[in-house]
Amino acid sequence: MTYEFSLLKATRLLQSLTRAGEALARLDERVNRSPIRDGFLQRQNFHDAVSSLWVDGELVHVEDLVLHDARMDIRAPTNEIVNAHRILRARRLMESHPAQWALSDHGIDLLRGKNVQPQAAQSNLVSDGEEADFEEPDDADKALADELAQMDAVLSRSTALVADALSYRSQSETSIRSPAGEQSDEDSEEERLHRWRKLVDRYSDYPAALQAAILLDAWRDIQVSDRSPWLGRQLAAASLRASGLTILPALNSGLRAIHRERRHSRDQEERLVAVLDGMIEAAELGMKEHDRLLNGKSRMERRLVGKRSNSRLPDLVELVLANPVVSTSMIVKQLGTTPQGAMVLANQLELREMTGRGRFRAWGIL
């Protein structure tokens, strides 16, 4: 699989590439110097996880994901919520490690839910003759690996059942059966991953945005992992971080603004331009969200003037900045207040009530 570009479309590709690089660099610079950096990045992870499901044709409400992450579900979580939380935890795991970790053998295996030995990471990344320093996986890493493995097992069983049903239907309609003992020529997931990793090395000298677009497109084209189609988009974001960005971009938030026909075009260059345009959208949406949160922080801090030193309002401000929505239960758990006290605090900050479906009360920044 190769990526070669015609002169007729090179101009359009170059324009999108330039704009994508500039937009991502501006967002990275602004967020890196921002007083709300940590809260903004936590929010971006929630929105990117929800958008990733949307890109794959599934709908998840962000407030449901927030409650599931806080272990305060108001009903049994659906498969979509579990998958969204899997993506959320994967992004947090990537952010907690060095930039190159996610693209290493150890990182990809752990993100895919494979149980690997910690020592495997020691010899994977070498920079300027020095071995990368990886720590032993902590409890959170092991818990994520266990959860991913369980999800993969469920998906494997479901995929096998669907494949059997489709195979039976095809045989019934065509009455054509393959010769006995014939083996499928489909590559194994490990072989497809190896082919994808060769592309990572082949295009490592390309501009960061174009390299990320190629890796994302190749992951889908090669169909590296049917069980984790979302992982290719996260690894593309990780490649941007490894190329110099200090943040992990929320690419899915931008890709959902691009028409599906463009993202799945038969024209290779059109698909790449669509991904680059998605990066531009993601950066612009990130800038708008950052400025909105910064304005919200300023408004809420004005409510802190004259408050007692032991007031819980500053803690609530930080909680609101880090979560798209906060419920009464979340405020009680994080701040140690009573349910009545939580509602009083929310009213003092003049937060907007975000849920009107009668399930629970939650607030967010105006």
Coordinates of C-alpha atoms in Angstrom, one line a residue:
M1 CA 0.0 0.0 0.0
T2 CA 1.5 3.3 -1.1
Y3 CA 0.5 7.0 -1.0
E4 CA 1.5 9.0 -4.1
F5 CA -0.1 12.3 -5.0
S6 CA -0.9 13.7 -8.4
L7 CA 0.0 17.2 -9.4
L8 CA -3.6 18.0 -10.2
K9 CA -4.6 17.6 -6.5
A10 CA -1.3 18.5 -4.9
T11 CA -2.3 22.2 -4.5
R12 CA -5.5 21.3 -2.6
L13 CA -3.7 18.8 -0.4
L14 CA -0.9 21.3 0.4
Q15 CA -3.4 24.0 1.3
S16 CA -5.3 21.7 3.7
L17 CA -1.9 20.4 5.1
T18 CA -0.7 24.0 5.8
R19 CA -3.9 25.1 7.4
A20 CA -4.1 21.9 9.6
G21 CA -0.5 22.4 10.8
E22 CA -1.1 26.0 11.6
A23 CA -4.4 25.4 13.4
L24 CA -3.1 22.6 15.5
A25 CA 0.0 24.6 16.5
R26 CA -2.1 27.6 17.5
L27 CA -4.4 25.5 19.7
D28 CA -1.4 23.7 21.2
E29 CA 0.3 27.0 22.1
R30 CA -2.8 28.5 23.6
V31 CA -3.7 25.5 25.7
N32 CA -0.2 24.9 26.9
R33 CA 0.0 28.4 28.4
S34 CA -3.6 28.4 29.7
P35 CA -4.6 28.4 33.3
I36 CA -7.4 25.9 32.5
R37 CA -5.1 23.5 30.6
D38 CA -5.9 20.4 32.7
G39 CA -9.6 21.0 32.8
F40 CA -9.8 21.7 29.1
L41 CA -7.9 18.5 28.3
Q42 CA -10.2 16.4 30.5
R43 CA -13.2 17.8 28.8
Q44 CA -11.7 17.2 25.4
N45 CA -11.2 13.5 26.3
F46 CA -14.9 13.2 27.1
H47 CA -16.0 14.9 23.9
D48 CA -13.6 13.0 21.7
A49 CA -14.8 9.6 23.1
V50 CA -18.4 10.5 22.3
S51 CA -17.5 11.8 18.9
S52 CA -15.5 8.6 18.1
L53 CA -18.7 6.6 18.7
W54 CA -20.6 9.1 16.5
V55 CA -18.1 8.7 13.6
D56 CA -18.6 4.9 13.8
G57 CA -22.4 5.4 13.7
E58 CA -23.2 5.1 17.4
L59 CA -24.8 7.7 19.7
V60 CA -23.7 8.3 23.3
H61 CA -24.8 11.3 25.4
V62 CA -21.8 13.0 27.0
E63 CA -23.6 13.3 30.4
D64 CA -24.1 9.5 30.5
L65 CA -20.4 9.0 29.9
V66 CA -19.5 11.4 32.6
L67 CA -21.8 9.6 35.1
H68 CA -20.4 6.2 34.0
D69 CA -16.8 7.5 34.5
A70 CA -17.8 8.6 38.0
R71 CA -19.4 5.2 38.6
M72 CA -22.7 6.9 39.2
D73 CA -24.8 5.4 36.4
I74 CA -28.5 5.9 36.7
R75 CA -29.2 2.7 34.7
A76 CA -27.3 -0.3 33.4
P77 CA -24.6 1.0 31.0
T78 CA -25.1 0.0 27.3
N79 CA -22.4 -1.4 25.1
E80 CA -22.0 2.0 23.5
I81 CA -21.3 3.6 26.9
V82 CA -18.8 0.9 27.7
N83 CA -17.0 1.4 24.4
A84 CA -16.9 5.2 24.9
H85 CA -15.4 4.7 28.3
R86 CA -12.9 2.4 26.9
I87 CA -11.8 5.2 24.5
L88 CA -11.8 7.7 27.3
R89 CA -9.5 5.6 29.4
A90 CA -7.2 4.9 26.5
R91 CA -6.8 8.6 25.9
R92 CA -6.0 9.1 29.6
L93 CA -3.5 6.3 29.4
M94 CA -1.7 7.8 26.4
E95 CA -1.6 11.2 28.1
S96 CA 0.0 9.7 31.2
H97 CA 2.9 8.2 29.2
P98 CA 5.7 9.8 27.1
A99 CA 4.6 11.0 23.6
Q100 CA 6.1 8.1 21.7
W101 CA 4.7 5.4 24.0
A102 CA 1.3 5.0 22.2
L103 CA 3.1 4.1 18.9
S104 CA 5.4 1.6 20.6
D105 CA 4.7 -2.2 20.5
H106 CA 4.0 -2.2 24.2
G107 CA 1.7 0.8 23.9
I108 CA -0.3 -0.6 21.0
D109 CA -0.6 -4.0 22.6
L110 CA -1.8 -2.5 25.9
L111 CA -4.3 -0.2 24.1
R112 CA -5.6 -3.3 22.2
G113 CA -6.1 -5.1 25.5
K114 CA -3.1 -7.5 25.0
N115 CA -1.4 -8.7 28.2
V116 CA 2.3 -8.0 27.7
Q117 CA 5.4 -8.1 29.9
P118 CA 6.6 -4.7 31.1
Q119 CA 10.1 -5.5 29.9
A120 CA 8.8 -5.5 26.3
A121 CA 8.7 -1.7 26.3
Q122 CA 12.3 -1.3 27.3
S123 CA 13.8 -2.2 24.0
N124 CA 11.1 -0.6 21.7
L125 CA 11.9 3.1 21.7
V126 CA 15.5 4.3 21.3
S127 CA 16.4 7.9 20.9
D128 CA 19.9 9.1 20.3
G129 CA 21.3 5.9 21.6
E130 CA 19.4 6.0 24.9
E131 CA 16.7 3.5 25.8
A132 CA 13.3 5.0 26.7
D133 CA 12.5 4.8 30.4
F134 CA 9.1 3.1 31.0
E135 CA 7.7 2.5 34.4
E136 CA 6.0 -0.7 35.5
P137 CA 2.3 -0.7 34.6
D138 CA 0.2 0.6 37.5
D139 CA -3.1 -0.7 38.7
A140 CA -5.0 1.6 36.4
D141 CA -3.1 0.2 33.4
K142 CA -3.8 -3.3 34.5
A143 CA -7.4 -2.6 35.1
L144 CA -7.7 -1.0 31.6
A145 CA -6.0 -4.0 30.0
D146 CA -8.4 -6.4 31.8
E147 CA -11.4 -4.4 30.7
L148 CA -10.2 -4.2 27.1
A149 CA -9.6 -7.9 27.1
Q150 CA -13.1 -8.6 28.4
M151 CA -14.6 -6.3 25.8
D152 CA -12.5 -7.9 23.0
A153 CA -13.8 -11.4 24.1
V154 CA -17.4 -10.3 23.9
L155 CA -16.9 -8.6 20.6
S156 CA -15.1 -11.7 19.2
R157 CA -18.0 -13.9 20.2
S158 CA -20.5 -11.5 18.6
T159 CA -18.4 -11.2 15.5
A160 CA -18.2 -15.0 15.2
L161 CA -22.0 -15.4 15.5
V162 CA -22.7 -12.7 12.9
A163 CA -20.1 -14.3 10.6
D164 CA -21.7 -17.7 10.9
A165 CA -25.1 -16.2 10.2
L166 CA -23.9 -14.4 7.1
S167 CA -22.1 -17.4 5.9
Y168 CA -25.1 -19.6 6.3
R169 CA -27.3 -17.1 4.5
S170 CA -24.8 -16.8 1.6
Q171 CA -24.6 -20.5 1.2
S172 CA -28.4 -20.8 1.2
E173 CA -28.8 -18.2 -1.5
T174 CA -26.0 -19.2 -3.8
S175 CA -25.8 -22.9 -3.1
I176 CA -22.1 -22.7 -3.7
R177 CA -19.8 -24.2 -1.2
S178 CA -16.1 -23.8 -0.9
P179 CA -13.9 -26.9 -1.4
A180 CA -13.3 -28.9 1.8
G181 CA -10.3 -27.7 3.7
E182 CA -9.9 -24.4 1.9
Q183 CA -8.4 -21.7 4.1
S184 CA -9.2 -18.0 4.1
D185 CA -6.5 -15.8 2.7
E186 CA -7.4 -13.0 5.1
D187 CA -4.4 -11.8 7.1
S188 CA -4.4 -12.2 10.9
E189 CA -4.7 -9.0 13.0
E190 CA -1.0 -9.3 13.9
E191 CA 0.0 -9.4 10.3
R192 CA -2.2 -6.4 9.4
L193 CA -0.8 -4.5 12.3
H194 CA 2.7 -5.3 11.1
R195 CA 1.8 -3.9 7.6
W196 CA 0.5 -0.7 9.3
R197 CA 3.6 -0.3 11.3
K198 CA 5.7 -0.5 8.2
L199 CA 3.8 2.5 6.9
V200 CA 4.5 4.3 10.1
D201 CA 8.2 3.9 9.4
R202 CA 7.9 4.6 5.7
Y203 CA 6.2 8.0 6.1
S204 CA 8.0 9.1 9.2
D205 CA 9.7 12.0 7.3
Y206 CA 6.4 13.4 6.1
P207 CA 4.9 16.6 7.7
A208 CA 3.2 15.6 11.0
A209 CA -0.3 16.3 9.9
L210 CA 0.0 14.4 6.6
Q211 CA 1.7 11.5 8.3
A212 CA -1.2 11.3 10.8
A213 CA -3.7 11.5 8.0
I214 CA -2.0 8.6 6.2
L215 CA -1.8 6.5 9.4
L216 CA -5.5 7.0 10.0
D217 CA -6.5 6.3 6.5
A218 CA -4.2 3.2 6.3
W219 CA -5.7 1.8 9.6
R220 CA -9.2 1.9 8.0
D221 CA -8.1 0.7 4.6
I222 CA -6.0 -2.3 6.0
Q223 CA -8.7 -2.9 8.6
V224 CA -6.1 -3.6 11.2
S225 CA -8.6 -4.3 14.0
D226 CA -12.3 -4.9 13.4
R227 CA -12.8 -4.9 17.1
S228 CA -11.1 -1.5 17.7
P229 CA -11.7 0.7 14.6
W230 CA -11.5 3.7 16.9
L231 CA -7.9 3.0 17.8
G232 CA -6.5 4.1 14.5
R233 CA -7.9 7.6 15.0
Q234 CA -6.3 7.7 18.5
L235 CA -3.0 6.6 17.2
A236 CA -3.1 9.3 14.5
A237 CA -3.7 11.8 17.3
A238 CA -0.8 10.2 19.2
S239 CA 1.5 10.6 16.2
L240 CA 0.7 14.4 16.2
R241 CA 1.7 14.6 19.8
A242 CA 4.8 12.6 19.2
S243 CA 5.7 15.1 16.4
G244 CA 5.9 18.0 18.7
L245 CA 2.4 18.9 20.1
T246 CA 2.1 18.9 23.9
I247 CA -1.6 17.9 23.8
L248 CA -3.4 14.9 22.4
P249 CA -5.7 16.4 19.8
A250 CA -9.4 15.5 19.8
L251 CA -9.5 14.5 16.1
N252 CA -12.9 12.8 16.3
S253 CA -14.6 16.1 17.3
G254 CA -13.4 17.5 14.0
L255 CA -14.0 14.4 11.9
R256 CA -17.7 14.3 12.9
A257 CA -18.1 17.7 11.1
I258 CA -16.8 16.2 7.8
H259 CA -19.4 14.4 5.6
R260 CA -19.1 10.7 5.6
E261 CA -18.9 10.6 1.8
R262 CA -15.7 12.5 1.9
R263 CA -14.2 10.4 4.8
H264 CA -15.0 7.2 2.9
S265 CA -14.4 8.4 -0.6
R266 CA -12.9 5.9 -3.1
D267 CA -10.4 8.6 -4.0
Q268 CA -7.3 8.2 -1.7
E269 CA -6.4 11.9 -1.9
E270 CA -9.9 13.0 -1.2
R271 CA -9.9 10.9 2.0
L272 CA -6.6 12.5 3.1
V273 CA -7.9 16.0 2.5
A274 CA -11.0 15.1 4.5
V275 CA -8.9 14.0 7.4
L276 CA -6.8 17.2 7.2
D277 CA -10.0 19.3 7.1
G278 CA -11.1 17.3 10.2
M279 CA -7.9 18.4 12.0
I280 CA -8.7 22.0 11.1
E281 CA -12.2 21.6 12.4
A282 CA -11.0 20.0 15.6
A283 CA -8.5 22.8 16.2
E284 CA -11.1 25.5 15.6
L285 CA -13.6 23.8 17.8
G286 CA -11.0 23.4 20.5
M287 CA -10.1 27.1 20.4
K288 CA -13.8 28.1 20.7
E289 CA -14.3 25.7 23.6
H290 CA -11.1 26.9 25.3
D291 CA -12.2 30.5 25.1
R292 CA -15.7 29.6 26.3
L293 CA -14.3 27.8 29.3
L294 CA -11.9 30.7 30.1
N295 CA -14.8 33.2 30.0
G296 CA -16.8 30.8 32.2
K297 CA -14.0 30.6 34.7
S298 CA -13.7 34.4 34.9
R299 CA -17.5 34.7 35.5
M300 CA -17.4 32.0 38.2
E301 CA -14.4 33.5 40.0
R302 CA -16.2 36.7 40.4
R303 CA -18.6 34.8 42.6
L304 CA -15.7 33.9 44.8
V305 CA -15.0 37.4 45.9
G306 CA -15.7 37.9 49.6
K307 CA -16.3 34.2 50.3
R308 CA -14.8 32.5 53.3
S309 CA -11.4 30.8 53.0
N310 CA -13.0 27.4 53.7
S311 CA -15.6 27.8 51.0
R312 CA -16.2 24.9 48.7
L313 CA -16.9 27.1 45.7
P314 CA -13.3 27.1 44.4
D315 CA -13.3 23.3 44.4
L316 CA -16.6 23.3 42.5
V317 CA -15.2 25.7 39.9
E318 CA -12.4 23.2 39.2
L319 CA -14.8 20.3 39.1
V320 CA -17.0 22.2 36.6
L321 CA -14.1 23.1 34.4
A322 CA -12.9 19.5 34.2
N323 CA -16.3 17.9 33.4
P324 CA -18.9 18.7 30.7
V325 CA -21.6 18.3 33.4
V326 CA -21.7 17.8 37.1
S327 CA -24.5 16.1 39.0
T328 CA -25.5 16.4 42.6
S329 CA -24.0 13.1 43.4
M330 CA -20.7 14.1 41.8
I331 CA -20.5 17.3 43.9
V332 CA -21.4 15.3 47.0
K333 CA -18.7 12.8 46.3
Q334 CA -15.9 15.2 45.3
L335 CA -16.6 18.0 47.7
G336 CA -18.0 16.1 50.7
T337 CA -21.2 18.2 50.9
T338 CA -24.8 17.2 51.4
P339 CA -27.2 16.9 48.4
Q340 CA -28.9 20.1 49.6
G341 CA -25.5 21.8 50.0
A342 CA -24.5 20.7 46.5
M343 CA -27.5 22.4 44.9
V344 CA -26.9 25.6 46.9
L345 CA -23.3 25.7 45.6
A346 CA -24.4 25.1 42.1
N347 CA -27.0 28.0 42.4
Q348 CA -24.3 30.3 43.8
L349 CA -22.2 29.8 40.7
E350 CA -25.2 30.4 38.5
L351 CA -24.5 27.2 36.5
R352 CA -26.9 26.2 33.8
E353 CA -29.0 23.1 34.3
M354 CA -27.9 20.8 31.5
T355 CA -30.4 17.9 31.8
G356 CA -34.1 18.3 31.3
R357 CA -35.1 14.7 30.7
G358 CA -36.2 14.1 34.2
R359 CA -33.5 11.5 34.9
F360 CA -31.2 13.5 37.1
R361 CA -30.1 17.1 37.8
A362 CA -26.8 18.2 36.3
W363 CA -25.2 21.6 35.7
G364 CA -22.6 23.0 33.4
I365 CA -21.0 26.3 32.3
L366 CA -23.1 28.7 30.4

